[in-house]
Amino acid sequence: METRNRAILFRGLVVNLEQMDVKIGPKGWHTYQIVRHPGGVGVLPLHADGSVTLIRQLRPAADGKLLEVPAGRLAPEEEPATCGRRELLEETGLTAGTLEPLGILHSSPGVFDEVIHLFVGRDLTQGEAAPEAYEDIETVRISLSEALEMARDGRISDGKTIAALFRAAGRAA
């Protein structure tokens, strides 16, 4: 990809905004703005009885609370599995004996460069949750089949959660 005139327009707490011109073959140069994000991880905790633990938390960008897999932002140079284990423990108190990769998700590639690494966590043990000071999290344990139905009918609208649910269910089939 050929680019020119790259500039950071905004540096934020979590994201930066970059503007650049991109050459689109014979169509010439076109200006793009990209939200730069360090990436994240989502973990679907799947219990031996076939239930999953999701979290309900306030998402100001969505103007309400959403039901999601435990997830978080990658620290610089952090391995995705390390981030996933940390976020799972902080948000739910769960520790996974095994984390199985479910691939990646591009959350909105027309605007964001964010890549979310998805995992299913198995062999779970319960401990104490320790959410961040700014997080108000409620855990919700439901059957995988109920969570899939909620994803189908729109009661679960978070993209990473929908992807993790269907990818995990596809492996179990």
C-alpha positions as a LaTeX table, in Angstrom:
\begin{tabular}{lrrr}
\hline
Residue & $x$ (\AA) & $y$ (\AA) & $z$ (\AA) \\
\hline
Met1 & 0.00 & 0.00 & 0.00 \\
Glu2 & 1.42 & 3.34 & $-1.03$ \\
Thr3 & 0.83 & 6.24 & 1.39 \\
Arg4 & 1.86 & 9.86 & 1.81 \\
Asn5 & 1.15 & 12.82 & 4.11 \\
Arg6 & 0.79 & 10.67 & 7.24 \\
Ala7 & $-0.01$ & 12.66 & 10.39 \\
Ile8 & $-1.34$ & 11.96 & 13.87 \\
Leu9 & $-4.31$ & 14.32 & 14.36 \\
Phe10 & $-5.15$ & 13.27 & 17.90 \\
Arg11 & $-3.41$ & 11.37 & 20.71 \\
Gly12 & $-5.80$ & 10.00 & 23.33 \\
Leu13 & $-5.80$ & 7.82 & 26.43 \\
Val14 & $-6.69$ & 4.69 & 24.45 \\
Val15 & $-6.62$ & 5.60 & 20.76 \\
Asn16 & $-4.85$ & 7.86 & 18.30 \\
Leu17 & $-6.31$ & 9.26 & 15.08 \\
Glu18 & $-4.07$ & 9.16 & 12.01 \\
Gln19 & $-4.77$ & 10.76 & 8.65 \\
Met20 & $-3.03$ & 9.77 & 5.43 \\
Asp21 & $-3.39$ & 9.73 & 1.69 \\
Val22 & $-3.56$ & 6.27 & 0.11 \\
Lys23 & $-2.99$ & 5.53 & $-3.57$ \\
Ile24 & $-5.87$ & 3.46 & $-4.94$ \\
Gly25 & $-4.37$ & 2.19 & $-8.21$ \\
Pro26 & $-5.46$ & 4.24 & $-11.25$ \\
Lys27 & $-8.11$ & 6.02 & $-9.13$ \\
Gly28 & $-5.39$ & 8.18 & $-7.58$ \\
Trp29 & $-4.86$ & 9.46 & $-4.05$ \\
His30 & $-7.61$ & 9.47 & $-1.43$ \\
Thr31 & $-7.57$ & 10.69 & 2.18 \\
Tyr32 & $-8.27$ & 8.20 & 4.99 \\
Gln33 & $-8.55$ & 8.64 & 8.74 \\
Ile34 & $-7.78$ & 5.61 & 10.89 \\
Val35 & $-8.34$ & 5.12 & 14.60 \\
Arg36 & $-5.19$ & 3.43 & 15.93 \\
His37 & $-5.79$ & 1.04 & 18.86 \\
Pro38 & $-3.30$ & $-1.31$ & 20.59 \\
Gly39 & $-5.63$ & $-4.30$ & 20.19 \\
Gly40 & $-7.41$ & $-6.45$ & 22.69 \\
Val41 & $-8.41$ & $-9.89$ & 23.86 \\
Gly42 & $-11.73$ & $-11.55$ & 24.62 \\
Val43 & $-12.14$ & $-14.84$ & 26.51 \\
Leu44 & $-15.28$ & $-16.99$ & 26.52 \\
Pro45 & $-15.24$ & $-18.94$ & 29.81 \\
Leu46 & $-16.85$ & $-22.32$ & 29.02 \\
His47 & $-17.65$ & $-24.42$ & 32.09 \\
Ala48 & $-17.66$ & $-28.23$ & 32.14 \\
Asp49 & $-21.48$ & $-28.22$ & 32.42 \\
Gly50 & $-21.84$ & $-26.33$ & 29.13 \\
Ser51 & $-22.56$ & $-22.95$ & 30.66 \\
Val52 & $-20.63$ & $-19.76$ & 29.98 \\
Thr53 & $-19.83$ & $-16.77$ & 32.17 \\
Leu54 & $-20.42$ & $-13.41$ & 30.55 \\
Ile55 & $-20.16$ & $-9.94$ & 32.07 \\
Arg56 & $-22.63$ & $-7.09$ & 32.02 \\
Gln57 & $-21.02$ & $-3.67$ & 32.18 \\
Leu58 & $-21.71$ & $-0.07$ & 31.34 \\
Arg59 & $-20.55$ & 0.99 & 27.88 \\
Pro60 & $-20.96$ & 4.76 & 27.50 \\
Ala61 & $-20.37$ & 4.53 & 23.72 \\
Ala62 & $-23.41$ & 2.21 & 23.50 \\
Asp63 & $-25.38$ & 4.34 & 25.99 \\
Gly64 & $-26.05$ & 1.43 & 28.34 \\
Lys65 & $-24.97$ & $-1.92$ & 29.71 \\
Leu66 & $-23.93$ & $-4.72$ & 27.35 \\
Leu67 & $-23.51$ & $-8.44$ & 27.89 \\
Glu68 & $-20.02$ & $-9.45$ & 26.76 \\
Val69 & $-17.17$ & $-11.90$ & 27.13 \\
Pro70 & $-14.53$ & $-10.76$ & 29.62 \\
Ala71 & $-12.08$ & $-8.67$ & 27.61 \\
Gly72 & $-9.42$ & $-6.02$ & 27.76 \\
Arg73 & $-6.78$ & $-3.98$ & 26.02 \\
Leu74 & $-3.33$ & $-5.37$ & 25.26 \\
Ala75 & $-0.42$ & $-3.72$ & 27.01 \\
Pro76 & 2.64 & $-2.89$ & 24.84 \\
Glu77 & 4.47 & $-6.10$ & 23.83 \\
Glu78 & 2.00 & $-8.24$ & 25.84 \\
Glu79 & 1.11 & $-11.71$ & 24.58 \\
Pro80 & $-2.63$ & $-12.10$ & 23.90 \\
Ala81 & $-2.97$ & $-15.20$ & 26.12 \\
Thr82 & $-1.36$ & $-13.34$ & 29.03 \\
Cys83 & $-3.79$ & $-10.45$ & 28.59 \\
Gly84 & $-6.71$ & $-12.88$ & 28.34 \\
Arg85 & $-5.82$ & $-14.65$ & 31.58 \\
Arg86 & $-5.39$ & $-11.33$ & 33.38 \\
Glu87 & $-8.71$ & $-9.89$ & 32.17 \\
Leu88 & $-10.60$ & $-13.13$ & 32.88 \\
Leu89 & $-9.36$ & $-13.15$ & 36.47 \\
Glu90 & $-9.86$ & $-9.41$ & 37.06 \\
Glu91 & $-13.39$ & $-9.28$ & 35.65 \\
Thr92 & $-14.83$ & $-12.65$ & 36.77 \\
Gly93 & $-12.45$ & $-14.19$ & 39.31 \\
Leu94 & $-12.08$ & $-17.18$ & 36.98 \\
Thr95 & $-8.80$ & $-18.87$ & 36.11 \\
Ala96 & $-8.64$ & $-21.02$ & 32.98 \\
Gly97 & $-6.56$ & $-24.18$ & 33.04 \\
Thr98 & $-6.48$ & $-24.00$ & 29.24 \\
Leu99 & $-6.99$ & $-21.19$ & 26.74 \\
Glu100 & $-7.78$ & $-22.29$ & 23.19 \\
Pro101 & $-7.37$ & $-19.70$ & 20.42 \\
Leu102 & $-10.50$ & $-18.86$ & 18.42 \\
Gly103 & $-8.70$ & $-16.60$ & 15.93 \\
Ile104 & $-8.83$ & $-12.86$ & 15.54 \\
Leu105 & $-11.52$ & $-10.29$ & 14.82 \\
His106 & $-11.17$ & $-6.96$ & 13.02 \\
Ser107 & $-13.77$ & $-4.89$ & 14.87 \\
Ser108 & $-14.42$ & $-2.31$ & 12.12 \\
Pro109 & $-11.62$ & $-2.34$ & 9.51 \\
Gly110 & $-12.98$ & 0.59 & 7.56 \\
Val111 & $-12.13$ & 2.88 & 10.45 \\
Phe112 & $-10.15$ & 1.02 & 13.17 \\
Asp113 & $-6.92$ & $-0.97$ & 13.05 \\
Glu114 & $-7.93$ & $-2.80$ & 16.26 \\
Val115 & $-7.39$ & $-6.57$ & 16.25 \\
Ile116 & $-9.13$ & $-8.61$ & 18.94 \\
His117 & $-7.69$ & $-12.02$ & 19.81 \\
Leu118 & $-10.40$ & $-14.47$ & 20.89 \\
Phe119 & $-10.04$ & $-17.48$ & 23.17 \\
Val120 & $-12.24$ & $-20.06$ & 24.85 \\
Gly121 & $-11.22$ & $-20.75$ & 28.45 \\
Arg122 & $-11.74$ & $-24.26$ & 29.85 \\
Asp123 & $-10.92$ & $-26.10$ & 33.07 \\
Leu124 & $-12.13$ & $-23.13$ & 35.08 \\
Thr125 & $-11.63$ & $-22.47$ & 38.78 \\
Gln126 & $-13.39$ & $-19.69$ & 40.68 \\
Gly127 & $-11.52$ & $-17.10$ & 42.72 \\
Glu128 & $-12.12$ & $-13.47$ & 43.61 \\
Ala129 & $-12.69$ & $-10.86$ & 40.92 \\
Ala130 & $-10.73$ & $-7.61$ & 41.11 \\
Pro131 & $-12.13$ & $-5.21$ & 38.50 \\
Glu132 & $-10.51$ & $-1.87$ & 37.77 \\
Ala133 & $-11.77$ & 1.10 & 39.82 \\
Tyr134 & $-13.72$ & 2.45 & 36.83 \\
Glu135 & $-15.45$ & $-0.88$ & 36.08 \\
Asp136 & $-18.88$ & $-1.86$ & 37.40 \\
Ile137 & $-19.19$ & $-5.50$ & 36.36 \\
Glu138 & $-21.88$ & $-8.09$ & 36.99 \\
Thr139 & $-21.17$ & $-11.71$ & 36.03 \\
Val140 & $-23.92$ & $-13.70$ & 34.32 \\
Arg141 & $-23.69$ & $-17.49$ & 34.01 \\
Ile142 & $-26.00$ & $-19.00$ & 31.39 \\
Ser143 & $-26.04$ & $-22.03$ & 29.10 \\
Leu144 & $-24.09$ & $-21.79$ & 25.87 \\
Ser145 & $-27.31$ & $-22.50$ & 23.95 \\
Glu146 & $-29.09$ & $-19.59$ & 25.66 \\
Ala147 & $-26.15$ & $-17.26$ & 24.95 \\
Leu148 & $-26.21$ & $-18.32$ & 21.28 \\
Glu149 & $-29.95$ & $-17.60$ & 21.10 \\
Met150 & $-29.34$ & $-14.17$ & 22.65 \\
Ala151 & $-26.68$ & $-13.51$ & 19.99 \\
Arg152 & $-29.09$ & $-14.62$ & 17.25 \\
Asp153 & $-32.00$ & $-12.44$ & 18.41 \\
Gly154 & $-29.94$ & $-9.32$ & 19.24 \\
Arg155 & $-30.00$ & $-9.37$ & 23.04 \\
Ile156 & $-26.22$ & $-9.78$ & 22.76 \\
Ser157 & $-24.99$ & $-7.13$ & 20.34 \\
Asp158 & $-21.24$ & $-6.98$ & 21.07 \\
Gly159 & $-19.31$ & $-8.20$ & 18.02 \\
Lys160 & $-16.43$ & $-9.92$ & 19.83 \\
Thr161 & $-18.89$ & $-11.80$ & 22.02 \\
Ile162 & $-21.00$ & $-12.95$ & 19.08 \\
Ala163 & $-17.88$ & $-14.14$ & 17.23 \\
Ala164 & $-16.52$ & $-15.97$ & 20.28 \\
Leu165 & $-19.85$ & $-17.69$ & 20.96 \\
Phe166 & $-20.34$ & $-18.95$ & 17.42 \\
Arg167 & $-16.69$ & $-19.95$ & 16.93 \\
Ala168 & $-16.69$ & $-21.89$ & 20.21 \\
Ala169 & $-20.02$ & $-23.55$ & 19.39 \\
Gly170 & $-18.70$ & $-24.52$ & 15.96 \\
Arg171 & $-15.77$ & $-26.35$ & 17.55 \\
Ala172 & $-18.04$ & $-28.22$ & 19.96 \\
Ala173 & $-20.26$ & $-29.51$ & 17.11 \\
\hline
\end{tabular}
